[in-house]
PDB file of C-alpha atoms in Angstrom:
ATOM      1  CA  MET K   1      -0.115  -0.010   0.114  1.00 37.00           C
ATOM      2  CA  GLY K   2       2.894   2.330   0.884  1.00 39.00           C
ATOM      3  CA  ARG K   3       4.351   1.818  -2.526  1.00 39.00           C
ATOM      4  CA  LEU K   4       1.160   2.460  -4.229  1.00 35.00           C
ATOM      5  CA  ASN K   5       0.769   5.689  -2.541  1.00 37.00           C
ATOM      6  CA  TRP K   6       4.194   6.725  -3.298  1.00 33.00           C
ATOM      7  CA  ARG K   7       3.619   6.122  -7.021  1.00 35.00           C
ATOM      8  CA  ASN K   8       0.331   8.020  -6.954  1.00 34.00           C
ATOM      9  CA  ALA K   9       1.903  10.865  -5.177  1.00 34.00           C
ATOM     10  CA  HIS K  10       4.337  11.279  -8.143  1.00 37.00           C
ATOM     11  CA  CYS K  11       1.624  10.919 -10.629  1.00 32.00           C
ATOM     12  CA  MET K  12      -0.499  13.445  -8.999  1.00 30.00           C
ATOM     13  CA  GLY K  13       2.059  16.283  -8.806  1.00 33.00           C
ATOM     14  CA  GLY K  14       5.567  15.185  -9.807  1.00 37.00           C
ATOM     15  CA  VAL K  15       8.095  15.629  -7.078  1.00 38.00           C
ATOM     16  CA  MET K  16       6.412  16.390  -3.664  1.00 38.00           C
ATOM     17  CA  ASP K  17       7.634  17.077  -0.185  1.00 38.00           C
ATOM     18  CA  GLY K  18       9.123  14.002   1.770  1.00 39.00           C
ATOM     19  CA  ASP K  19      12.057  11.682   1.942  1.00 40.00           C
ATOM     20  CA  GLU K  20      10.903   9.543  -0.938  1.00 42.00           C
ATOM     21  CA  THR K  21      11.307  12.234  -3.291  1.00 69.00           C
ATOM     22  CA  SER K  22      15.066  12.421  -2.728  1.00 78.00           C
ATOM     23  CA  LYS K  23      15.530   9.158  -4.390  1.00 83.00           C
ATOM     24  CA  LEU K  24      14.814  10.715  -7.948  1.00 87.00           C
ATOM     25  CA  PHE K  25      17.897  12.803  -7.744  1.00 92.00           C
ATOM     26  CA  GLY K  26      20.205   9.755  -7.485  1.00 90.00           C
ATOM     27  CA  LYS K  27      18.381   7.710  -9.996  1.00 90.00           C
ATOM     28  CA  SER K  28      18.621   7.404 -13.807  1.00 91.00           C
ATOM     29  CA  CYS K  29      15.560   7.590 -16.013  1.00 88.00           C
ATOM     30  CA  ARG K  30      16.802   4.354 -17.540  1.00 80.00           C
ATOM     31  CA  GLY K  31      15.994   2.040 -14.784  1.00 76.00           C
ATOM     32  CA  ASN K  32      18.844   0.391 -12.763  1.00 83.00           C
ATOM     33  CA  VAL K  33      21.439   2.460 -14.707  1.00 89.00           C
ATOM     34  CA  SER K  34      23.455   4.380 -11.985  1.00 92.00           C
ATOM     35  CA  PRO K  35      24.133   8.069 -12.607  1.00 95.00           C
ATOM     36  CA  LEU K  36      27.580   7.574 -11.727  1.00 95.00           C
ATOM     37  CA  TYR K  37      28.198   6.114 -15.066  1.00 95.00           C
ATOM     38  CA  TRP K  38      27.930   9.613 -16.492  1.00 96.00           C
ATOM     39  CA  ARG K  39      28.423  12.024 -13.630  1.00 97.00           C
ATOM     40  CA  ILE K  40      31.801  10.759 -12.648  1.00 97.00           C
ATOM     41  CA  PRO K  41      33.114  11.086 -16.344  1.00 97.00           C
ATOM     42  CA  ILE K  42      31.623  14.567 -16.571  1.00 98.00           C
ATOM     43  CA  LEU K  43      33.225  15.593 -13.391  1.00 98.00           C
ATOM     44  CA  LEU K  44      36.594  14.082 -14.470  1.00 98.00           C
ATOM     45  CA  TRP K  45      36.226  15.912 -17.998  1.00 97.00           C
ATOM     46  CA  SER K  46      35.543  19.300 -16.215  1.00 97.00           C
ATOM     47  CA  VAL K  47      38.468  18.961 -13.984  1.00 97.00           C
ATOM     48  CA  VAL K  48      40.903  18.128 -16.960  1.00 96.00           C
ATOM     49  CA  VAL K  49      39.334  20.897 -19.103  1.00 96.00           C
ATOM     50  CA  ILE K  50      39.635  23.377 -16.145  1.00 95.00           C
ATOM     51  CA  THR K  51      43.327  22.235 -15.699  1.00 95.00           C
ATOM     52  CA  CYS K  52      44.133  22.640 -19.379  1.00 92.00           C
ATOM     53  CA  SER K  53      42.274  25.884 -19.701  1.00 91.00           C
ATOM     54  CA  VAL K  54      44.270  27.363 -16.793  1.00 92.00           C
ATOM     55  CA  SER K  55      47.600  26.004 -18.031  1.00 90.00           C
ATOM     56  CA  PHE K  56      46.984  27.200 -21.635  1.00 86.00           C
ATOM     57  CA  PHE K  57      45.286  30.442 -20.676  1.00 87.00           C
ATOM     58  CA  TRP K  58      46.464  33.411 -22.935  1.00 79.00           C
ATOM     59  CA  GLY K  59      46.578  35.960 -20.162  1.00 79.00           C
ATOM     60  CA  SER K  60      47.364  36.277 -16.469  1.00 85.00           C
ATOM     61  CA  ARG K  61      45.922  33.753 -14.253  1.00 86.00           C
ATOM     62  CA  GLU K  62      43.981  36.160 -12.220  1.00 88.00           C
ATOM     63  CA  LYS K  63      41.949  37.093 -15.232  1.00 92.00           C
ATOM     64  CA  PHE K  64      40.814  33.410 -15.846  1.00 93.00           C
ATOM     65  CA  LEU K  65      37.503  33.888 -14.115  1.00 94.00           C
ATOM     66  CA  ILE K  66      36.407  37.096 -16.015  1.00 95.00           C
ATOM     67  CA  TYR K  67      34.701  34.915 -18.720  1.00 94.00           C
ATOM     68  CA  MET K  68      31.372  33.511 -18.548  1.00 95.00           C
ATOM     69  CA  THR K  69      32.610  30.379 -20.382  1.00 94.00           C
ATOM     70  CA  HIS K  70      34.945  29.633 -17.409  1.00 95.00           C
ATOM     71  CA  TRP K  71      32.021  30.292 -14.875  1.00 97.00           C
ATOM     72  CA  GLY K  72      30.053  27.802 -16.791  1.00 96.00           C
ATOM     73  CA  LEU K  73      32.788  25.309 -16.675  1.00 96.00           C
ATOM     74  CA  VAL K  74      33.074  25.688 -12.888  1.00 97.00           C
ATOM     75  CA  LEU K  75      29.363  25.350 -12.652  1.00 97.00           C
ATOM     76  CA  ILE K  76      29.555  21.893 -14.559  1.00 98.00           C
ATOM     77  CA  SER K  77      32.186  20.769 -12.147  1.00 98.00           C
ATOM     78  CA  LEU K  78      30.218  21.576  -8.983  1.00 98.00           C
ATOM     79  CA  GLU K  79      27.054  20.235 -10.563  1.00 98.00           C
ATOM     80  CA  SER K  80      28.557  16.772 -11.330  1.00 97.00           C
ATOM     81  CA  LEU K  81      30.247  16.666  -7.957  1.00 98.00           C
ATOM     82  CA  PHE K  82      26.988  17.268  -6.003  1.00 97.00           C
ATOM     83  CA  GLY K  83      25.356  14.868  -8.475  1.00 96.00           C
ATOM     84  CA  ILE K  84      27.809  12.149  -7.410  1.00 96.00           C
ATOM     85  CA  ILE K  85      27.298  13.059  -3.687  1.00 95.00           C
ATOM     86  CA  VAL K  86      23.364  12.791  -4.142  1.00 94.00           C
ATOM     87  CA  THR K  87      23.916   9.317  -5.962  1.00 93.00           C
ATOM     88  CA  VAL K  88      26.029   7.665  -3.459  1.00 93.00           C
ATOM     89  CA  ARG K  89      24.337   8.832  -0.237  1.00 86.00           C
ATOM     90  CA  LYS K  90      21.247   6.930   0.801  1.00 61.00           C
ATOM     91  CA  VAL K  91      19.217  10.134   0.961  1.00 49.00           C
ATOM     92  CA  ASN K  92      15.835   8.285   1.373  1.00 45.00           C
ATOM     93  CA  LYS K  93      17.047   7.111   4.884  1.00 50.00           C
ATOM     94  CA  GLU K  94      18.040  10.646   6.060  1.00 49.00           C
ATOM     95  CA  LYS K  95      15.940  13.068   7.815  1.00 48.00           C
ATOM     96  CA  SER K  96      14.469  15.826   5.672  1.00 46.00           C
ATOM     97  CA  ASP K  97      14.606  19.456   6.694  1.00 47.00           C
ATOM     98  CA  ALA K  98      11.428  21.597   7.156  1.00 42.00           C
ATOM     99  CA  THR K  99      11.691  23.604   3.934  1.00 47.00           C
ATOM    100  CA  PHE K 100      11.195  21.425   0.825  1.00 54.00           C
ATOM    101  CA  GLY K 101      11.562  18.038   2.268  1.00 76.00           C
ATOM    102  CA  LEU K 102      14.884  17.598   0.607  1.00 87.00           C
ATOM    103  CA  PRO K 103      18.460  17.364   2.214  1.00 91.00           C
ATOM    104  CA  TRP K 104      20.558  20.381   1.632  1.00 93.00           C
ATOM    105  CA  TYR K 105      23.001  18.717  -0.761  1.00 93.00           C
ATOM    106  CA  VAL K 106      20.102  17.498  -2.896  1.00 93.00           C
ATOM    107  CA  LYS K 107      18.700  21.055  -3.040  1.00 94.00           C
ATOM    108  CA  THR K 108      22.184  22.352  -3.972  1.00 96.00           C
ATOM    109  CA  TYR K 109      22.577  19.839  -6.677  1.00 96.00           C
ATOM    110  CA  TRP K 110      19.075  20.780  -8.160  1.00 96.00           C
ATOM    111  CA  LEU K 111      19.957  24.417  -8.024  1.00 97.00           C
ATOM    112  CA  LEU K 112      23.252  23.876  -9.796  1.00 98.00           C
ATOM    113  CA  TYR K 113      21.534  21.426 -12.335  1.00 98.00           C
ATOM    114  CA  ASN K 114      18.947  24.202 -12.943  1.00 97.00           C
ATOM    115  CA  ILE K 115      21.659  26.759 -13.664  1.00 98.00           C
ATOM    116  CA  ALA K 116      24.435  24.803 -15.342  1.00 98.00           C
ATOM    117  CA  ILE K 117      22.362  23.252 -18.162  1.00 98.00           C
ATOM    118  CA  PRO K 118      20.728  26.385 -19.764  1.00 98.00           C
ATOM    119  CA  VAL K 119      24.027  28.522 -19.045  1.00 98.00           C
ATOM    120  CA  SER K 120      25.953  25.807 -21.033  1.00 97.00           C
ATOM    121  CA  PHE K 121      23.549  26.201 -23.928  1.00 97.00           C
ATOM    122  CA  LEU K 122      23.866  29.887 -23.604  1.00 96.00           C
ATOM    123  CA  VAL K 123      27.783  29.734 -23.690  1.00 95.00           C
ATOM    124  CA  SER K 124      27.654  27.685 -26.808  1.00 94.00           C
ATOM    125  CA  GLY K 125      25.132  29.892 -28.444  1.00 93.00           C
ATOM    126  CA  PHE K 126      26.696  33.142 -27.548  1.00 90.00           C
ATOM    127  CA  TYR K 127      30.208  32.109 -28.589  1.00 88.00           C
ATOM    128  CA  TRP K 128      29.453  30.574 -31.945  1.00 87.00           C
ATOM    129  CA  GLY K 129      26.668  32.930 -32.846  1.00 84.00           C
ATOM    130  CA  LEU K 130      28.290  36.153 -31.694  1.00 80.00           C
ATOM    131  CA  LEU K 131      32.024  35.857 -30.865  1.00 78.00           C
ATOM    132  CA  ARG K 132      33.182  33.655 -33.594  1.00 71.00           C
ATOM    133  CA  SER K 133      30.697  34.962 -36.193  1.00 67.00           C
ATOM    134  CA  LYS K 134      31.297  37.801 -38.582  1.00 50.00           C
ATOM    135  CA  VAL K 135      29.731  39.990 -35.919  1.00 50.00           C
ATOM    136  CA  GLY K 136      32.085  39.460 -33.198  1.00 47.00           C
ATOM    137  CA  LYS K 137      35.194  38.603 -35.121  1.00 56.00           C
ATOM    138  CA  LEU K 138      36.848  37.342 -32.123  1.00 56.00           C
ATOM    139  CA  ASP K 139      39.469  34.989 -33.712  1.00 55.00           C
ATOM    140  CA  TYR K 140      42.166  35.736 -31.072  1.00 54.00           C
ATOM    141  CA  PHE K 141      39.889  34.405 -28.269  1.00 58.00           C
ATOM    142  CA  ALA K 142      40.496  30.702 -28.942  1.00 57.00           C
ATOM    143  CA  PRO K 143      44.237  30.092 -29.866  1.00 60.00           C
ATOM    144  CA  ASN K 144      43.774  26.498 -28.850  1.00 78.00           C
ATOM    145  CA  PRO K 145      41.113  24.756 -31.250  1.00 82.00           C
ATOM    146  CA  VAL K 146      40.711  21.642 -29.111  1.00 88.00           C
ATOM    147  CA  LEU K 147      40.048  23.578 -26.026  1.00 90.00           C
ATOM    148  CA  ASP K 148      37.806  25.893 -28.024  1.00 87.00           C
ATOM    149  CA  VAL K 149      35.546  23.045 -28.975  1.00 91.00           C
ATOM    150  CA  MET K 150      35.652  21.652 -25.432  1.00 94.00           C
ATOM    151  CA  LEU K 151      34.749  24.788 -23.893  1.00 93.00           C
ATOM    152  CA  HIS K 152      32.084  25.945 -26.165  1.00 92.00           C
ATOM    153  CA  GLY K 153      30.664  22.694 -27.623  1.00 94.00           C
ATOM    154  CA  ILE K 154      31.380  19.671 -25.546  1.00 96.00           C
ATOM    155  CA  ASN K 155      30.170  21.662 -22.494  1.00 97.00           C
ATOM    156  CA  SER K 156      26.499  21.543 -23.843  1.00 97.00           C
ATOM    157  CA  ALA K 157      26.837  18.002 -24.938  1.00 97.00           C
ATOM    158  CA  VAL K 158      27.858  16.761 -21.439  1.00 97.00           C
ATOM    159  CA  MET K 159      24.921  18.696 -19.929  1.00 98.00           C
ATOM    160  CA  LEU K 160      22.606  17.370 -22.489  1.00 97.00           C
ATOM    161  CA  VAL K 161      23.755  13.863 -21.390  1.00 97.00           C
ATOM    162  CA  GLU K 162      22.796  14.858 -17.827  1.00 97.00           C
ATOM    163  CA  LEU K 163      19.550  16.094 -18.801  1.00 97.00           C
ATOM    164  CA  LEU K 164      18.447  13.200 -20.902  1.00 96.00           C
ATOM    165  CA  SER K 165      19.668  10.520 -18.473  1.00 95.00           C
ATOM    166  CA  SER K 166      18.549  11.943 -15.157  1.00 94.00           C
ATOM    167  CA  ALA K 167      15.176  11.054 -13.524  1.00 92.00           C
ATOM    168  CA  HIS K 168      14.439  14.151 -11.484  1.00 92.00           C
ATOM    169  CA  PRO K 169      12.232  17.014 -12.894  1.00 90.00           C
ATOM    170  CA  SER K 170      12.754  20.379 -14.337  1.00 93.00           C
ATOM    171  CA  ARG K 171      10.328  23.287 -13.400  1.00 94.00           C
ATOM    172  CA  LEU K 172       9.240  26.370 -15.289  1.00 95.00           C
ATOM    173  CA  LEU K 173       9.192  27.999 -12.008  1.00 94.00           C
ATOM    174  CA  HIS K 174      12.894  27.713 -11.485  1.00 96.00           C
ATOM    175  CA  ILE K 175      13.514  29.994 -14.592  1.00 97.00           C
ATOM    176  CA  MET K 176      14.756  32.776 -12.253  1.00 97.00           C
ATOM    177  CA  GLN K 177      17.668  30.582 -11.086  1.00 97.00           C
ATOM    178  CA  PRO K 178      19.760  30.831 -14.346  1.00 98.00           C
ATOM    179  CA  LEU K 179      18.555  34.411 -14.956  1.00 98.00           C
ATOM    180  CA  LEU K 180      19.893  35.469 -11.503  1.00 98.00           C
ATOM    181  CA  PHE K 181      23.127  33.803 -12.253  1.00 98.00           C
ATOM    182  CA  ALA K 182      23.346  35.736 -15.539  1.00 97.00           C
ATOM    183  CA  GLY K 183      22.390  38.852 -13.699  1.00 97.00           C
ATOM    184  CA  ALA K 184      25.266  38.366 -11.316  1.00 98.00           C
ATOM    185  CA  TYR K 185      27.714  37.926 -14.056  1.00 98.00           C
ATOM    186  CA  LEU K 186      26.319  40.967 -15.853  1.00 97.00           C
ATOM    187  CA  LEU K 187      26.793  43.050 -12.780  1.00 98.00           C
ATOM    188  CA  PHE K 188      30.347  41.625 -12.469  1.00 97.00           C
ATOM    189  CA  THR K 189      31.071  42.987 -16.034  1.00 97.00           C
ATOM    190  CA  VAL K 190      29.742  46.342 -15.125  1.00 97.00           C
ATOM    191  CA  ILE K 191      31.821  46.495 -11.917  1.00 97.00           C
ATOM    192  CA  TYR K 192      34.930  45.216 -13.846  1.00 97.00           C
ATOM    193  CA  TYR K 193      34.654  47.966 -16.467  1.00 97.00           C
ATOM    194  CA  TYR K 194      34.228  50.824 -14.119  1.00 96.00           C
ATOM    195  CA  ALA K 195      37.060  49.566 -12.055  1.00 96.00           C
ATOM    196  CA  GLY K 196      39.369  49.775 -14.969  1.00 95.00           C
ATOM    197  CA  GLY K 197      39.570  46.151 -15.735  1.00 94.00           C
ATOM    198  CA  LEU K 198      40.964  45.069 -19.102  1.00 93.00           C
ATOM    199  CA  ASP K 199      40.919  41.802 -21.072  1.00 90.00           C
ATOM    200  CA  PRO K 200      44.184  39.814 -21.359  1.00 87.00           C
ATOM    201  CA  TRP K 201      44.891  41.774 -24.699  1.00 86.00           C
ATOM    202  CA  GLY K 202      44.420  45.195 -23.027  1.00 89.00           C
ATOM    203  CA  HIS K 203      40.924  46.049 -24.353  1.00 89.00           C
ATOM    204  CA  PRO K 204      38.521  47.767 -21.883  1.00 93.00           C
ATOM    205  CA  TYR K 205      35.988  45.111 -22.006  1.00 91.00           C
ATOM    206  CA  ILE K 206      35.599  41.388 -21.395  1.00 92.00           C
ATOM    207  CA  TYR K 207      33.740  40.747 -24.725  1.00 89.00           C
ATOM    208  CA  PRO K 208      33.766  43.014 -27.627  1.00 87.00           C
ATOM    209  CA  VAL K 209      30.025  42.770 -28.073  1.00 88.00           C
ATOM    210  CA  MET K 210      29.466  43.787 -24.402  1.00 91.00           C
ATOM    211  CA  ASP K 211      31.555  46.843 -24.296  1.00 93.00           C
ATOM    212  CA  TRP K 212      30.158  49.237 -21.569  1.00 96.00           C
ATOM    213  CA  SER K 213      31.698  52.259 -23.254  1.00 95.00           C
ATOM    214  CA  LYS K 214      28.851  51.597 -25.831  1.00 94.00           C
ATOM    215  CA  PRO K 215      26.016  50.990 -23.143  1.00 95.00           C
ATOM    216  CA  ARG K 216      23.136  51.080 -25.500  1.00 96.00           C
ATOM    217  CA  GLU K 217      24.461  48.246 -27.645  1.00 94.00           C
ATOM    218  CA  THR K 218      25.660  46.317 -24.690  1.00 96.00           C
ATOM    219  CA  ILE K 219      22.101  46.585 -22.963  1.00 96.00           C
ATOM    220  CA  VAL K 220      20.599  45.226 -26.224  1.00 95.00           C
ATOM    221  CA  VAL K 221      23.101  42.206 -26.263  1.00 94.00           C
ATOM    222  CA  ALA K 222      22.564  41.543 -22.482  1.00 96.00           C
ATOM    223  CA  ALA K 223      18.804  41.630 -22.953  1.00 97.00           C
ATOM    224  CA  LEU K 224      18.766  39.397 -26.008  1.00 95.00           C
ATOM    225  CA  SER K 225      21.209  36.991 -24.045  1.00 96.00           C
ATOM    226  CA  GLY K 226      18.768  36.964 -21.163  1.00 97.00           C
ATOM    227  CA  LEU K 227      15.937  36.178 -23.494  1.00 97.00           C
ATOM    228  CA  PHE K 228      17.948  33.408 -25.100  1.00 97.00           C
ATOM    229  CA  LEU K 229      18.750  31.892 -21.620  1.00 97.00           C
ATOM    230  CA  ALA K 230      15.126  32.062 -20.666  1.00 98.00           C
ATOM    231  CA  LEU K 231      14.343  30.161 -23.844  1.00 98.00           C
ATOM    232  CA  MET K 232      17.100  27.554 -23.155  1.00 98.00           C
ATOM    233  CA  HIS K 233      15.421  26.980 -19.691  1.00 98.00           C
ATOM    234  CA  ILE K 234      12.049  26.376 -21.340  1.00 98.00           C
ATOM    235  CA  VAL K 235      13.681  23.920 -23.838  1.00 97.00           C
ATOM    236  CA  VAL K 236      15.209  22.154 -20.913  1.00 97.00           C
ATOM    237  CA  VAL K 237      11.859  21.683 -19.283  1.00 97.00           C
ATOM    238  CA  ALA K 238      10.372  20.625 -22.537  1.00 97.00           C
ATOM    239  CA  ILE K 239      13.111  17.915 -23.038  1.00 97.00           C
ATOM    240  CA  ALA K 240      12.724  16.792 -19.477  1.00 95.00           C
ATOM    241  CA  THR K 241       8.891  16.358 -20.118  1.00 95.00           C
ATOM    242  CA  LEU K 242       9.401  14.669 -23.223  1.00 95.00           C
ATOM    243  CA  ARG K 243      12.145  12.463 -21.677  1.00 94.00           C
ATOM    244  CA  ASP K 244       9.780  11.248 -19.067  1.00 91.00           C
ATOM    245  CA  ALA K 245       6.813  10.636 -21.502  1.00 92.00           C
ATOM    246  CA  ILE K 246       8.973   8.330 -23.557  1.00 92.00           C
ATOM    247  CA  VAL K 247      10.156   6.503 -20.567  1.00 89.00           C
ATOM    248  CA  ARG K 248       6.718   5.986 -19.460  1.00 86.00           C
ATOM    249  CA  ARG K 249       5.538   4.800 -22.784  1.00 86.00           C
ATOM    250  CA  LEU K 250       8.569   2.445 -23.048  1.00 84.00           C
ATOM    251  CA  GLN K 251       7.792   0.977 -19.651  1.00 77.00           C
ATOM    252  CA  LYS K 252       4.002   0.805 -20.466  1.00 71.00           C
ATOM    253  CA  ASP K 253       3.627   2.581 -17.012  1.00 54.00           C
ATOM    254  CA  VAL K 254       1.065   5.441 -16.987  1.00 48.00           C
ATOM    255  CA  THR K 255       1.273   5.805 -13.153  1.00 49.00           C
ATOM    256  CA  GLY K 256       5.072   6.526 -12.764  1.00 49.00           C
ATOM    257  CA  VAL K 257       7.087   9.578 -12.293  1.00 53.00           C
ATOM    258  CA  TYR K 258       6.663  12.362 -14.789  1.00 54.00           C
ATOM    259  CA  ASN K 259       7.916  15.823 -15.221  1.00 67.00           C
ATOM    260  CA  ASN K 260       5.240  18.356 -14.071  1.00 65.00           C
ATOM    261  CA  ALA K 261       6.838  21.635 -15.415  1.00 67.00           C
ATOM    262  CA  PHE K 262       4.537  23.805 -13.246  1.00 60.00           C
ATOM    263  CA  ASN K 263       5.058  22.199  -9.937  1.00 66.00           C
ATOM    264  CA  ALA K 264       7.282  24.272  -7.566  1.00 61.00           C
TER     265      ALA K 264
END
């Protein structure tokens, strides 16, 4: 009877409060396949890429973290690390807190997950759509072609693997999490500019398409980037919903876990 109630609770509203819901974050949508099979490789990949990026960075090391690309890479590393922690700990046997019924490390993982995936898509789209296009003409930004692809292409691919393979939900109501992260980076670029910060080549900006000496153009780019990021979050929710629908159909289970995009 308890198992039936657990399944019906998921069917009625997706993830709900309680210890049982924590199990989803350490599970795969593919049945008994452990998330460790992709989260450990993603963590190792991110650590190797961070190490190589720092080693081959074209400027002084203290300027490594002025780029959104590297912020996103650190996000992937933290997201995969907490994903591993969530997987290996028996969260269903631990006492929940009084907020959302989830342990703090599960909530931390979910927050990082909600931010890392759409931000990775934004980084790839922003880079190839603006910086490396005829608009940005930023050929000097990627002196190493292998790292170039790793930072601005494979980053999205590994996060897509996380999205397609995980069992826990994505919520439309969480759209503010990636937007607030992007807002924090935007504020950083403003402070960096007015503090006299330069890029590694001595330019008074971090990205040429976001030059605060041209505030109107920069605000337009920032607004469009924010809209694109919001769209990417919606796409993530749509993919998660489709993922769960396909899994239910393959398992011929109409009462199982599914992604309720509007649930908190």
